[in-house]
PDB file of C-alpha atoms in Angstrom:
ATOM      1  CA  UNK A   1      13.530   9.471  -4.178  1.00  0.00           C
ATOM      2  CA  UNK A   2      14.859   6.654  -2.287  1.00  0.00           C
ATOM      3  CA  UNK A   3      12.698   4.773   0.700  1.00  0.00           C
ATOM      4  CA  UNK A   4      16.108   4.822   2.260  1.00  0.00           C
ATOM      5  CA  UNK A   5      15.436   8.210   3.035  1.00  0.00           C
ATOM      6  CA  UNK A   6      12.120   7.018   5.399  1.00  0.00           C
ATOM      7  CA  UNK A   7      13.926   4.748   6.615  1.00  0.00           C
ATOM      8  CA  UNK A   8      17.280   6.524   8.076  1.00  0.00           C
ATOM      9  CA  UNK A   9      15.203   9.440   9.055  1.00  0.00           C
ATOM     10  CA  UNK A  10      14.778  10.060  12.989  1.00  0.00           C
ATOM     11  CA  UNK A  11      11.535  11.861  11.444  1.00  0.00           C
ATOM     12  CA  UNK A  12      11.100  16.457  11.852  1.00  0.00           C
ATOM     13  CA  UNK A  13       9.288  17.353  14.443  1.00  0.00           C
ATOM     14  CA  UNK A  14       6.524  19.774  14.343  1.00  0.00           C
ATOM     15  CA  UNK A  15       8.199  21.876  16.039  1.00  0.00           C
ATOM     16  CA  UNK A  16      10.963  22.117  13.797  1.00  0.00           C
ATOM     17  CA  UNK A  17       8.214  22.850  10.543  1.00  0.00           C
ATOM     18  CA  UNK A  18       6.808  25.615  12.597  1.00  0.00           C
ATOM     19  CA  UNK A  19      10.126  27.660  11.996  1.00  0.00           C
ATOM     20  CA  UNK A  20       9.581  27.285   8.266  1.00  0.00           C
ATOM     21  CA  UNK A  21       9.836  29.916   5.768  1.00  0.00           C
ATOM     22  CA  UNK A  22       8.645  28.164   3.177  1.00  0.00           C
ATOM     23  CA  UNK A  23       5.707  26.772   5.019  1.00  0.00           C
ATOM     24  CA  UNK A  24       4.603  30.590   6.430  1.00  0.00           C
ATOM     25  CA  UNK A  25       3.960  31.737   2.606  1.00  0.00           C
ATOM     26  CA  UNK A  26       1.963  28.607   1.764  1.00  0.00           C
ATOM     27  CA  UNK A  27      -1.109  30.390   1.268  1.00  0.00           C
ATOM     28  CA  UNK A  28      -4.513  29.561   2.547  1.00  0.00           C
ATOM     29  CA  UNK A  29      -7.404  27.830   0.640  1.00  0.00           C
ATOM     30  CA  UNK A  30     -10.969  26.667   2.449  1.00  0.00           C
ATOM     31  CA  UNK A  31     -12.163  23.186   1.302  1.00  0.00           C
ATOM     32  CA  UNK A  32     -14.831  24.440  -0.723  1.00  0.00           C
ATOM     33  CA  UNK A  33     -12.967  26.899  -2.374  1.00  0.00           C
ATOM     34  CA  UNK A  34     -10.331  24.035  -3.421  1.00  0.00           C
ATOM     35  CA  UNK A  35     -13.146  21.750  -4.531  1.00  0.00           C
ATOM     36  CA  UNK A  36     -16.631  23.728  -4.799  1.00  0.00           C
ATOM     37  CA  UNK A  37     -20.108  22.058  -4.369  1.00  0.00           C
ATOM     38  CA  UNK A  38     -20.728  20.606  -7.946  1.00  0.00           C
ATOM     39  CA  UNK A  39     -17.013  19.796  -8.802  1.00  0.00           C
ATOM     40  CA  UNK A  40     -16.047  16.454  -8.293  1.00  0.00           C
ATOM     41  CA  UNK A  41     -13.301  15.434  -5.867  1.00  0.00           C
ATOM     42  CA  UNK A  42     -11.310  11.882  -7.126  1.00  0.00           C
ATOM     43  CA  UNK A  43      -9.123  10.239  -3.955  1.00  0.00           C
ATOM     44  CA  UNK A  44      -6.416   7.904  -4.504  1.00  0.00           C
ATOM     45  CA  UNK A  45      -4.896   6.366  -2.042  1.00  0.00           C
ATOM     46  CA  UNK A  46      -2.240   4.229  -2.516  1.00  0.00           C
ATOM     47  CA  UNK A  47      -2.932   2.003   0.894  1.00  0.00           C
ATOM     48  CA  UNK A  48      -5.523   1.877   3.474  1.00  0.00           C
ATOM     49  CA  UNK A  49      -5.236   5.248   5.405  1.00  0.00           C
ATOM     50  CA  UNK A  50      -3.337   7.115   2.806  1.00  0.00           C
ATOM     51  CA  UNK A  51      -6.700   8.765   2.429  1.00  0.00           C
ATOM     52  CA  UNK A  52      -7.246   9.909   5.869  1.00  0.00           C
ATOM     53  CA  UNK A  53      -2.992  10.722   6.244  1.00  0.00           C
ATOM     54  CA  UNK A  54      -3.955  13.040   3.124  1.00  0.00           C
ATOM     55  CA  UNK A  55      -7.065  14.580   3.338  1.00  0.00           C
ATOM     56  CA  UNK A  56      -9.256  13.551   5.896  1.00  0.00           C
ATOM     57  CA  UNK A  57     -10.139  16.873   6.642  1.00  0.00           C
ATOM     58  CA  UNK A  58     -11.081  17.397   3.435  1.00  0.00           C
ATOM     59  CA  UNK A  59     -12.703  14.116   3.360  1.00  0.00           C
ATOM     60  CA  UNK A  60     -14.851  15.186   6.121  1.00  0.00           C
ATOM     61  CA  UNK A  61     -16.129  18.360   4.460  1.00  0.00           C
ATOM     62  CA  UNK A  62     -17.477  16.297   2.643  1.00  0.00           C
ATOM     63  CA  UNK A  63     -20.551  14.875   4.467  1.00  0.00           C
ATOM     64  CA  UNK A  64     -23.859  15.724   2.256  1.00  0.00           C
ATOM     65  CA  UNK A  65     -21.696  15.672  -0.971  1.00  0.00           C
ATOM     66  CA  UNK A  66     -21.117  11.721  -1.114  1.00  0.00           C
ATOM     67  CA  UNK A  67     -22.172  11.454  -4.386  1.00  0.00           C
ATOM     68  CA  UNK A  68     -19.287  14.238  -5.954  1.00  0.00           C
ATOM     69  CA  UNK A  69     -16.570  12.438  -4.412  1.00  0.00           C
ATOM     70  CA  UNK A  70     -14.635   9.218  -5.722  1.00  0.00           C
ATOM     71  CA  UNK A  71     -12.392   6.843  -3.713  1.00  0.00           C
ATOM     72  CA  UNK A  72      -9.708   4.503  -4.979  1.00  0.00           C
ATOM     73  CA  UNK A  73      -8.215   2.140  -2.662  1.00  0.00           C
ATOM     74  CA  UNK A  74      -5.065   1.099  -4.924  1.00  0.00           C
ATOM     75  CA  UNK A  75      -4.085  -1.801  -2.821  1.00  0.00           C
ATOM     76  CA  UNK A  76      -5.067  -3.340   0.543  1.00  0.00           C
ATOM     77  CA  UNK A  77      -1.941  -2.871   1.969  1.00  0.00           C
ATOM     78  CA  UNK A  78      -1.477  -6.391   3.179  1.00  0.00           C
ATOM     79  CA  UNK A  79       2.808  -5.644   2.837  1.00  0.00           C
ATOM     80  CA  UNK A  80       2.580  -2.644   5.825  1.00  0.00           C
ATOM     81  CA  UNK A  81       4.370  -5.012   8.533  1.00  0.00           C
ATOM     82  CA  UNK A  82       7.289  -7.446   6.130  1.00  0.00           C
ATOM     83  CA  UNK A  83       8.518 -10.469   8.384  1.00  0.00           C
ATOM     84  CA  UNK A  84       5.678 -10.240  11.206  1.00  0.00           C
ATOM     85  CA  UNK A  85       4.161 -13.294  12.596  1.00  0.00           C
ATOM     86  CA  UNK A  86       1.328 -11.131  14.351  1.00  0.00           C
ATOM     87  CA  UNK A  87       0.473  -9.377  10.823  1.00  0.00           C
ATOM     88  CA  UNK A  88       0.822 -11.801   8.361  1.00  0.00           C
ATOM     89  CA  UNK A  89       0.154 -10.429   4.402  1.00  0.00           C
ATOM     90  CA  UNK A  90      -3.011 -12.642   4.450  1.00  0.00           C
ATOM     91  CA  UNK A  91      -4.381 -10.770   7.924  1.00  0.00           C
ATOM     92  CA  UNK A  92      -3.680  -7.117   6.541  1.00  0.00           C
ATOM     93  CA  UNK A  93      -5.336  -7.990   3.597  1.00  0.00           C
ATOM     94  CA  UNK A  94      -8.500  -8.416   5.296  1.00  0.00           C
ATOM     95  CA  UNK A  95      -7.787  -6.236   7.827  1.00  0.00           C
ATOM     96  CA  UNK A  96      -6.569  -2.877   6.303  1.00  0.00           C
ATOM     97  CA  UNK A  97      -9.867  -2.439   4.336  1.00  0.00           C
ATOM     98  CA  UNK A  98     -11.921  -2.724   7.299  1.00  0.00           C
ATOM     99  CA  UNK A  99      -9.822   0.075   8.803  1.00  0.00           C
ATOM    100  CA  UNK A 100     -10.494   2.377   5.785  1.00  0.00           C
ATOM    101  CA  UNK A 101     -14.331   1.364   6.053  1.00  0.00           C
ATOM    102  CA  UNK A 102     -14.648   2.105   9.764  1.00  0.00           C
ATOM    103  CA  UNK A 103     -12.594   5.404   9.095  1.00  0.00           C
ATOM    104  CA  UNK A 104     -14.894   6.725   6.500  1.00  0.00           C
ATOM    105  CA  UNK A 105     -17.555   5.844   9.072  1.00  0.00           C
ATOM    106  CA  UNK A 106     -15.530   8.326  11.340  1.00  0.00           C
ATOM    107  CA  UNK A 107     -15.637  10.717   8.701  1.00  0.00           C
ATOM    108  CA  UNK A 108     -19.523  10.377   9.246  1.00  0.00           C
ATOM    109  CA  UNK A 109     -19.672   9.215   4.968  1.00  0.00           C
ATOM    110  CA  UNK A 110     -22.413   8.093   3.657  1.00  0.00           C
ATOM    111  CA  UNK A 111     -20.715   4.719   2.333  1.00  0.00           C
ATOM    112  CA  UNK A 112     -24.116   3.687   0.465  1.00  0.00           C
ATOM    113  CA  UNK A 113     -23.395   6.847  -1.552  1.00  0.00           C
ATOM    114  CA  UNK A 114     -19.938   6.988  -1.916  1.00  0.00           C
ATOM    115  CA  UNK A 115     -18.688   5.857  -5.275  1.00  0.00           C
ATOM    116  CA  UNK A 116     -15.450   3.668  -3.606  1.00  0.00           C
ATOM    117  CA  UNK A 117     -13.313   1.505  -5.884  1.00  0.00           C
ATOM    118  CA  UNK A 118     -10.857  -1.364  -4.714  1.00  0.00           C
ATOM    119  CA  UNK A 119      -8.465  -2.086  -7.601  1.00  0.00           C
ATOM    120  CA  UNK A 120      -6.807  -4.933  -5.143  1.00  0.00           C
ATOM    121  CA  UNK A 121      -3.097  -4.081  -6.717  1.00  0.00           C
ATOM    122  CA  UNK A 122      -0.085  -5.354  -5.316  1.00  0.00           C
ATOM    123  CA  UNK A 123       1.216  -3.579  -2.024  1.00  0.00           C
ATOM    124  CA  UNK A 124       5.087  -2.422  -2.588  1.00  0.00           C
ATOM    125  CA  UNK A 125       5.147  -3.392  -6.693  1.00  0.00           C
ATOM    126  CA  UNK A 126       3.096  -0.484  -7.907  1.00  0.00           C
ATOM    127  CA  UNK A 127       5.522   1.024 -10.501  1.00  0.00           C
ATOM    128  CA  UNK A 128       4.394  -2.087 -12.450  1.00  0.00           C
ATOM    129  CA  UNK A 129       1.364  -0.886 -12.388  1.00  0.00           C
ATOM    130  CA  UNK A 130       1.362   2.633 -13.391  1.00  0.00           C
ATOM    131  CA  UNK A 131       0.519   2.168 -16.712  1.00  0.00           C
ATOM    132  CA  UNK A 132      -2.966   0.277 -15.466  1.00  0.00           C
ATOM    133  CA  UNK A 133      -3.137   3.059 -13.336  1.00  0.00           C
ATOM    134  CA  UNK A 134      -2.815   5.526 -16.334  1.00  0.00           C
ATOM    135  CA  UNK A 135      -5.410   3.229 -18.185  1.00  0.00           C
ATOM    136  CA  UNK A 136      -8.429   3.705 -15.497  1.00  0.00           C
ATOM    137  CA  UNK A 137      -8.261   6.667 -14.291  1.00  0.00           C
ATOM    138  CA  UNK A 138      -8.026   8.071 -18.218  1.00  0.00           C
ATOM    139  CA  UNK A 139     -11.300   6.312 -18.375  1.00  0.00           C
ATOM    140  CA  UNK A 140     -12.669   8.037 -15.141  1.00  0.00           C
ATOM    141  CA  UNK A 141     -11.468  11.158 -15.105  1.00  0.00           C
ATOM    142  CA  UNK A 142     -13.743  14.643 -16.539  1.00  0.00           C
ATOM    143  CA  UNK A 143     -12.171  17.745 -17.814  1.00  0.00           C
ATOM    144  CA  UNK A 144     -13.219  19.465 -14.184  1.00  0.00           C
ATOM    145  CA  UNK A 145     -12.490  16.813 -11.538  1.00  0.00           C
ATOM    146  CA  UNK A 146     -10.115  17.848  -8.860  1.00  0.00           C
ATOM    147  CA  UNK A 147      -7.721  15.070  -8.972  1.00  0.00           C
ATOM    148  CA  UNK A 148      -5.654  14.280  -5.239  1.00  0.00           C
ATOM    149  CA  UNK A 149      -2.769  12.037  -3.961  1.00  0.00           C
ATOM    150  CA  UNK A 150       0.220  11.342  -3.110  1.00  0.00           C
ATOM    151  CA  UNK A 151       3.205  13.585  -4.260  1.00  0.00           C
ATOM    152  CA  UNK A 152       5.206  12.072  -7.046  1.00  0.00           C
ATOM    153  CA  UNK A 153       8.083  12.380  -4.908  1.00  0.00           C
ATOM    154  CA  UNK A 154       6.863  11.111  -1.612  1.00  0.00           C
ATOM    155  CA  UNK A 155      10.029   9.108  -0.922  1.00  0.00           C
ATOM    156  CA  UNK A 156       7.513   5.704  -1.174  1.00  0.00           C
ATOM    157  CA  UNK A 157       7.609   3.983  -4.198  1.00  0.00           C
ATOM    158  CA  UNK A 158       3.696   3.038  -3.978  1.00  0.00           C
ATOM    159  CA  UNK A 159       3.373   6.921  -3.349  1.00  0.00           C
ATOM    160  CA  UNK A 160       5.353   7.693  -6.374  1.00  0.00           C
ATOM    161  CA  UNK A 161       3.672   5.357  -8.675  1.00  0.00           C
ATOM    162  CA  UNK A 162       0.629   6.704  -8.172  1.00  0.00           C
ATOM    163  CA  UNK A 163       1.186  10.058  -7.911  1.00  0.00           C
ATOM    164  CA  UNK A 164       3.059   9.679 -11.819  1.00  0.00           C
ATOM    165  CA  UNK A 165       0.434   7.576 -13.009  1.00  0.00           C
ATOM    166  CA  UNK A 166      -2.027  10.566 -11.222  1.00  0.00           C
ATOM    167  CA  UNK A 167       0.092  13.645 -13.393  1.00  0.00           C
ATOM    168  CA  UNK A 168       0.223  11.850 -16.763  1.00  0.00           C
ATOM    169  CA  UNK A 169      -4.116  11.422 -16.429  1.00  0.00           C
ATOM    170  CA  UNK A 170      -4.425  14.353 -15.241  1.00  0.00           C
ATOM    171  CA  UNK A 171      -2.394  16.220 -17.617  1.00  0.00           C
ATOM    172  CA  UNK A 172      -4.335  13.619 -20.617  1.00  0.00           C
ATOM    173  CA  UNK A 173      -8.035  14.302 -19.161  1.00  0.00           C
ATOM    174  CA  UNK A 174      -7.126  18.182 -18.103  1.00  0.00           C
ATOM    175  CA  UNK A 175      -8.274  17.693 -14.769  1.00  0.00           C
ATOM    176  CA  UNK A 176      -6.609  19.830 -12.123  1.00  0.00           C
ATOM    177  CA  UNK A 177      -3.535  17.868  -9.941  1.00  0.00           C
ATOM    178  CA  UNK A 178      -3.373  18.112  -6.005  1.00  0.00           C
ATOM    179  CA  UNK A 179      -0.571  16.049  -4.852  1.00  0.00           C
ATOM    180  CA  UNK A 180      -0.105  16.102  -1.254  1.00  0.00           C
ATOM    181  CA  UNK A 181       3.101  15.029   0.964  1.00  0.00           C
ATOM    182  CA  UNK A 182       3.170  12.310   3.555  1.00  0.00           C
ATOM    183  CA  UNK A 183       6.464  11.164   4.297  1.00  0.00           C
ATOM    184  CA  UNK A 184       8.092  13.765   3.341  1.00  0.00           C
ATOM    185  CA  UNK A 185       7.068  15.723   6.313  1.00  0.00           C
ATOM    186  CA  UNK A 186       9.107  12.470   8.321  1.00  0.00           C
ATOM    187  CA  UNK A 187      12.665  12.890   6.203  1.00  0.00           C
ATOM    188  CA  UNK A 188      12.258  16.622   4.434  1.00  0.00           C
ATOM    189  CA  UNK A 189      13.725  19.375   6.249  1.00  0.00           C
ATOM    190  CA  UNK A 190      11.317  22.680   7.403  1.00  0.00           C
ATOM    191  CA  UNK A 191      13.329  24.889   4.169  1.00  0.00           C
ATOM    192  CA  UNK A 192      14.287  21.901   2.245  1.00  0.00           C
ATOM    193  CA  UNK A 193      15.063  22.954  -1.353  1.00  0.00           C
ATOM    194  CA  UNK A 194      13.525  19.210  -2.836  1.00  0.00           C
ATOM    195  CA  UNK A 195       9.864  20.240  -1.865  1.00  0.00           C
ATOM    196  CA  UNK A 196       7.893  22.209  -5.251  1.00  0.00           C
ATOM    197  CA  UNK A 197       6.842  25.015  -2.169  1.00  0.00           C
ATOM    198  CA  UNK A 198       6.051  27.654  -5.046  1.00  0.00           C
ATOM    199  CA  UNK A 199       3.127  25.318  -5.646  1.00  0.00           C
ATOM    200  CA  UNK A 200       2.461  24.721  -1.689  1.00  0.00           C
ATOM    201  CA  UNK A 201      -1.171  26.029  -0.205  1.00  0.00           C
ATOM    202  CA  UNK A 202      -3.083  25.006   3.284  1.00  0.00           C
ATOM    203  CA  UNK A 203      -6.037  23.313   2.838  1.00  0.00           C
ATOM    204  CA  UNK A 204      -7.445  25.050   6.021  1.00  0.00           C
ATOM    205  CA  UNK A 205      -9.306  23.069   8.816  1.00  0.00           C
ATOM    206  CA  UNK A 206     -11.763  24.011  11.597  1.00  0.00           C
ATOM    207  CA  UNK A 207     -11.597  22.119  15.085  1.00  0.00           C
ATOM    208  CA  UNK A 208     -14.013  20.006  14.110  1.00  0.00           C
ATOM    209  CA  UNK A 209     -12.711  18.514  10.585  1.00  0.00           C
ATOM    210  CA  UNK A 210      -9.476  18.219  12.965  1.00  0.00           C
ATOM    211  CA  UNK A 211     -11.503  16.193  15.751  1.00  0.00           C
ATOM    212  CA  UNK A 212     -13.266  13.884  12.976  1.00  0.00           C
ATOM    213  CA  UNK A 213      -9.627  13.678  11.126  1.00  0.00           C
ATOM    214  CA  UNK A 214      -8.057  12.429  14.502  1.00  0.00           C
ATOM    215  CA  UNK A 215     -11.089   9.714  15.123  1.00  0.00           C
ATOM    216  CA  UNK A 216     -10.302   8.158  11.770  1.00  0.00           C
ATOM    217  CA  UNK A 217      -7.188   7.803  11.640  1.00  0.00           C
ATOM    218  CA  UNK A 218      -7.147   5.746  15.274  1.00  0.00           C
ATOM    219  CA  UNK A 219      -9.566   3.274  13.021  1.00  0.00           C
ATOM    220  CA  UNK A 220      -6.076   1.980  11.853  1.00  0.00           C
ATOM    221  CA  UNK A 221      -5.204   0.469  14.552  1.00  0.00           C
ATOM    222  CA  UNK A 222      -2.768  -1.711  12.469  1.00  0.00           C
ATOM    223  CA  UNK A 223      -0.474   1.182  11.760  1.00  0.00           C
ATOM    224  CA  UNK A 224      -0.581   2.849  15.232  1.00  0.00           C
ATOM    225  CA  UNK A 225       0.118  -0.570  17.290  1.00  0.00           C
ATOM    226  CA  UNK A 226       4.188  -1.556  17.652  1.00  0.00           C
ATOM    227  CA  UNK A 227       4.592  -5.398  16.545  1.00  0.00           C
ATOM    228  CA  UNK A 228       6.238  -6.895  19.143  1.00  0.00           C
ATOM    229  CA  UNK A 229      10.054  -5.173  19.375  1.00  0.00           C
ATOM    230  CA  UNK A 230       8.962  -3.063  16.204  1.00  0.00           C
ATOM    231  CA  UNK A 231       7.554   0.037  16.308  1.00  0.00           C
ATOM    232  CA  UNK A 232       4.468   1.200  14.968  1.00  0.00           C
ATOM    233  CA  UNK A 233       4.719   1.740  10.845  1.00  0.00           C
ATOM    234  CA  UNK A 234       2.959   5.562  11.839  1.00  0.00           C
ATOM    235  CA  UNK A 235       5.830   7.319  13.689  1.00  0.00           C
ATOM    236  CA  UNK A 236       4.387   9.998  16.224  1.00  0.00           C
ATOM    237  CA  UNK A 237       6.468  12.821  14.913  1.00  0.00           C
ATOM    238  CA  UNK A 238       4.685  12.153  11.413  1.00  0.00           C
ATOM    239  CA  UNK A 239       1.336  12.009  12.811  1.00  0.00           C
ATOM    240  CA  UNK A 240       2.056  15.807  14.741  1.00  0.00           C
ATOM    241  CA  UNK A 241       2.875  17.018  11.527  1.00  0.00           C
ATOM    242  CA  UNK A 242      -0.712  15.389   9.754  1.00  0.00           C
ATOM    243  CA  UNK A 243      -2.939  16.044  12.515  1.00  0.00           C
ATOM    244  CA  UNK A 244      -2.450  20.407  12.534  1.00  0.00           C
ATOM    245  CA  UNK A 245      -5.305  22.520  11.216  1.00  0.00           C
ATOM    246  CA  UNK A 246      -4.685  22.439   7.751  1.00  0.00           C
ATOM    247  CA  UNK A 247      -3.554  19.533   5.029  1.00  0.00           C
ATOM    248  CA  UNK A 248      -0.842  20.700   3.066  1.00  0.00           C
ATOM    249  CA  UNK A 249      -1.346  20.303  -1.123  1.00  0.00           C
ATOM    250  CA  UNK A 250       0.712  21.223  -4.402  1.00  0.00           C
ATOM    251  CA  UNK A 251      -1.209  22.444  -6.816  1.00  0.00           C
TER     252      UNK A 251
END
């Protein structure tokens, strides 16, 4: 999958995915059905709101069950805005991270609880870091964890990376994969043949995870702001599509 295709898409509107097929027989799975109190729930997130773009509902059914739930921040996303004077690689580094903390906060997370890793990896240049990837999360990972992230086939290379380096651990350790789409809801089409819908469910979502999803995701301000004559890395079509009542995962 090529970033190309992010790139040169205008980005589907929701109103286009409402119309699809494929999308109506996605079947429909509460949070604690996918991930049940006692099973442990392991995040990554390739950069700083990945997390919240992915599952912040989920995320926020969370509250109370801090300590069965695993974050790792892959990078700090310092290479979100190339070229920019206003956010220079140095800035986002210390920026981006502080948007993931006061989004968890959103989230209402116990952070004290929360077992949240940093692996500090380099935004942009993570295929070169899959097999590191492969290598920790061999170590982490237990037979029952519910593993999530990006789909392998996200159309972003970091997404990719992880999400291969995600299948081969969770295929070693025999956890269970849930790889969720991001961008592809900006270039895929609502019936689009490229998308593994046989494995498609609806992570459903109450108002409320909704409202608390919504509130974290303005912590990155970052990503929502245009920079100068460039818009904002977040397009508003992909944000409809990640802000309905459900989170879409293949499983």
């Amino acid at each position: 999958m090529s970033e190309n295709l992010i790139q040169s898409s205008t980005g589907t509107p929701w109103a286009d995915w409402q119309h699809s097929a494929h999308l109506a027989r996605a079947s429909w799975i509460a949070p604690q059905q996918l991930c049940p109190p006692g099973r442990r729930l392991v995040l990554v997130a390739p950069h700083p709101d990945d997390e919240i773009l992915m599952a912040g509902g989920l995320l926020a059914s969370f509250k109370g069950r801090e300590q069965e739930l695993v974050l790792i921040s892959v990078t700090d996303g310092e290479g979100s805005h190339p070229h920019s004077t206003q956010w220079t690689e140095h800035r986002l580094r210390r920026q981006r991270p502080l948007e993931s903390r006061h989004a968890l906060q959103q989230l209402e997370l116990d952070l004290n609880t929360l077992d949240w890793r940093r692996l500090n990896l380099k935004d942009g240049a993570l295929s070169r870091d899959e097999a590191f990837l492969v290598n920790h999360l061999n170590q982490l990972l237990k037979p029952d964890d519910l593993l999530l992230t990006t789909w392998r086939n996200d159309g972003h290379c970091d997404h990719e990376a992880v999400g291969r380096a995600a299948a081969q651990a969770a295929l070693a350790r025999k956890a269970q994969l849930a790889e969720v789409p991001v961008w592809a809801w900006h270039w895929a089409t609502p019936d689009d043949p490229r998308l593994p819908w046989p494995r498609a469910h609806r992570i459903q979502l109450g108002e409320a995870l909704v409202a608390r999803k919504r509130q974290a995701l303005a912590a990155h301000a970052s990503q929502l702001q245009p920079d100068g004559d460039t818009p904002a890395v977040l397009p508003q079509r992909l944000l409809d599509c990640l802000l309905q009542p459900f989170e879409l995962v293949f499983l």
